PDB file of C-alpha atoms in Angstrom:
ATOM      1  CA  UNK A   1     -30.367   5.239   2.212  1.00  0.00           C
ATOM      2  CA  UNK A   2     -27.956   8.143   1.347  1.00  0.00           C
ATOM      3  CA  UNK A   3     -25.493   7.570  -0.795  1.00  0.00           C
ATOM      4  CA  UNK A   4     -22.535   8.477   2.137  1.00  0.00           C
ATOM      5  CA  UNK A   5     -24.360   6.342   4.718  1.00  0.00           C
ATOM      6  CA  UNK A   6     -24.243   3.439   1.961  1.00  0.00           C
ATOM      7  CA  UNK A   7     -20.626   3.440   0.906  1.00  0.00           C
ATOM      8  CA  UNK A   8     -19.551   4.017   5.203  1.00  0.00           C
ATOM      9  CA  UNK A   9     -21.566   0.714   5.471  1.00  0.00           C
ATOM     10  CA  UNK A  10     -19.873  -1.063   2.696  1.00  0.00           C
ATOM     11  CA  UNK A  11     -16.253   0.377   3.876  1.00  0.00           C
ATOM     12  CA  UNK A  12     -16.679  -0.765   6.850  1.00  0.00           C
ATOM     13  CA  UNK A  13     -17.898  -4.404   5.897  1.00  0.00           C
ATOM     14  CA  UNK A  14     -14.872  -4.270   3.397  1.00  0.00           C
ATOM     15  CA  UNK A  15     -12.512  -3.287   6.224  1.00  0.00           C
ATOM     16  CA  UNK A  16     -13.655  -6.159   8.874  1.00  0.00           C
ATOM     17  CA  UNK A  17     -13.574  -8.904   6.380  1.00  0.00           C
ATOM     18  CA  UNK A  18     -10.524 -10.931   6.643  1.00  0.00           C
ATOM     19  CA  UNK A  19     -10.076 -10.669   2.986  1.00  0.00           C
ATOM     20  CA  UNK A  20      -9.034  -7.221   2.611  1.00  0.00           C
ATOM     21  CA  UNK A  21      -6.349  -7.152   3.162  1.00  0.00           C
ATOM     22  CA  UNK A  22      -5.278  -9.592   0.798  1.00  0.00           C
ATOM     23  CA  UNK A  23      -7.177  -7.618  -1.802  1.00  0.00           C
ATOM     24  CA  UNK A  24      -5.490  -4.550  -1.365  1.00  0.00           C
ATOM     25  CA  UNK A  25      -2.605  -5.717  -1.767  1.00  0.00           C
ATOM     26  CA  UNK A  26      -2.748  -7.788  -4.905  1.00  0.00           C
ATOM     27  CA  UNK A  27      -4.369  -4.486  -6.156  1.00  0.00           C
ATOM     28  CA  UNK A  28      -1.499  -2.438  -5.281  1.00  0.00           C
ATOM     29  CA  UNK A  29       0.767  -5.274  -6.531  1.00  0.00           C
ATOM     30  CA  UNK A  30      -0.935  -4.613 -10.233  1.00  0.00           C
ATOM     31  CA  UNK A  31      -0.687  -1.251 -10.077  1.00  0.00           C
ATOM     32  CA  UNK A  32       2.954  -1.411  -9.187  1.00  0.00           C
ATOM     33  CA  UNK A  33       3.317  -3.968 -12.253  1.00  0.00           C
ATOM     34  CA  UNK A  34       1.423  -2.023 -14.581  1.00  0.00           C
ATOM     35  CA  UNK A  35       3.523   1.549 -13.769  1.00  0.00           C
ATOM     36  CA  UNK A  36       6.887  -0.159 -14.299  1.00  0.00           C
ATOM     37  CA  UNK A  37       5.880  -1.501 -17.936  1.00  0.00           C
ATOM     38  CA  UNK A  38       4.236   1.664 -18.907  1.00  0.00           C
ATOM     39  CA  UNK A  39       5.642   4.548 -20.682  1.00  0.00           C
ATOM     40  CA  UNK A  40       5.444   6.567 -16.741  1.00  0.00           C
ATOM     41  CA  UNK A  41       7.758   4.060 -15.573  1.00  0.00           C
ATOM     42  CA  UNK A  42      10.924   6.273 -15.390  1.00  0.00           C
ATOM     43  CA  UNK A  43       9.233   8.453 -13.239  1.00  0.00           C
ATOM     44  CA  UNK A  44       8.368   5.860 -11.145  1.00  0.00           C
ATOM     45  CA  UNK A  45      11.569   4.116 -10.855  1.00  0.00           C
ATOM     46  CA  UNK A  46      12.466   7.915  -9.884  1.00  0.00           C
ATOM     47  CA  UNK A  47      10.171   8.193  -7.309  1.00  0.00           C
ATOM     48  CA  UNK A  48      11.544   5.092  -5.275  1.00  0.00           C
ATOM     49  CA  UNK A  49      14.975   6.626  -5.779  1.00  0.00           C
ATOM     50  CA  UNK A  50      14.148  10.057  -4.259  1.00  0.00           C
ATOM     51  CA  UNK A  51      15.949  10.984  -0.760  1.00  0.00           C
ATOM     52  CA  UNK A  52      13.898  11.857   2.226  1.00  0.00           C
ATOM     53  CA  UNK A  53      15.720  12.664   5.185  1.00  0.00           C
ATOM     54  CA  UNK A  54      18.921  11.163   4.189  1.00  0.00           C
ATOM     55  CA  UNK A  55      17.654   7.845   2.883  1.00  0.00           C
ATOM     56  CA  UNK A  56      16.028   6.860  -0.257  1.00  0.00           C
ATOM     57  CA  UNK A  57      12.294   5.683  -0.336  1.00  0.00           C
ATOM     58  CA  UNK A  58      13.625   2.167  -1.509  1.00  0.00           C
ATOM     59  CA  UNK A  59      15.833   2.329   1.620  1.00  0.00           C
ATOM     60  CA  UNK A  60      12.719   3.376   3.614  1.00  0.00           C
ATOM     61  CA  UNK A  61      10.720   0.720   2.815  1.00  0.00           C
ATOM     62  CA  UNK A  62      13.155  -2.072   2.956  1.00  0.00           C
ATOM     63  CA  UNK A  63      14.532  -1.196   6.024  1.00  0.00           C
ATOM     64  CA  UNK A  64      11.975   0.776   8.489  1.00  0.00           C
ATOM     65  CA  UNK A  65       8.631  -0.316   7.068  1.00  0.00           C
ATOM     66  CA  UNK A  66       9.755  -3.952   6.516  1.00  0.00           C
ATOM     67  CA  UNK A  67      11.501  -4.122  10.393  1.00  0.00           C
ATOM     68  CA  UNK A  68       7.635  -2.871  11.979  1.00  0.00           C
ATOM     69  CA  UNK A  69       6.598  -5.422   9.598  1.00  0.00           C
ATOM     70  CA  UNK A  70       8.362  -8.016  11.060  1.00  0.00           C
ATOM     71  CA  UNK A  71       7.461  -6.465  15.074  1.00  0.00           C
ATOM     72  CA  UNK A  72       4.255  -6.878  14.258  1.00  0.00           C
ATOM     73  CA  UNK A  73       4.271 -10.247  12.886  1.00  0.00           C
ATOM     74  CA  UNK A  74       6.357 -11.888  15.889  1.00  0.00           C
ATOM     75  CA  UNK A  75       3.784  -9.790  18.264  1.00  0.00           C
ATOM     76  CA  UNK A  76       0.961 -11.566  16.571  1.00  0.00           C
ATOM     77  CA  UNK A  77       2.787 -15.318  17.049  1.00  0.00           C
TER      78      UNK A  77
END
């Protein structure tokens, strides 16, 4: 079996798993904590305070993406 096909099958199985969202969330949390406490912390924090379309990235996450998140949660219920 070709490696591309094997990787594609593995990725498909992972995304269809109910555990995949939690695993990705934990991995992103670990990366964020590592970056925030590393020598690159100033650049990392600077990224969150960079302005895009008049609002900081942090503001976009807190307001826009969280609103979408809670909308989807409400639709699930």
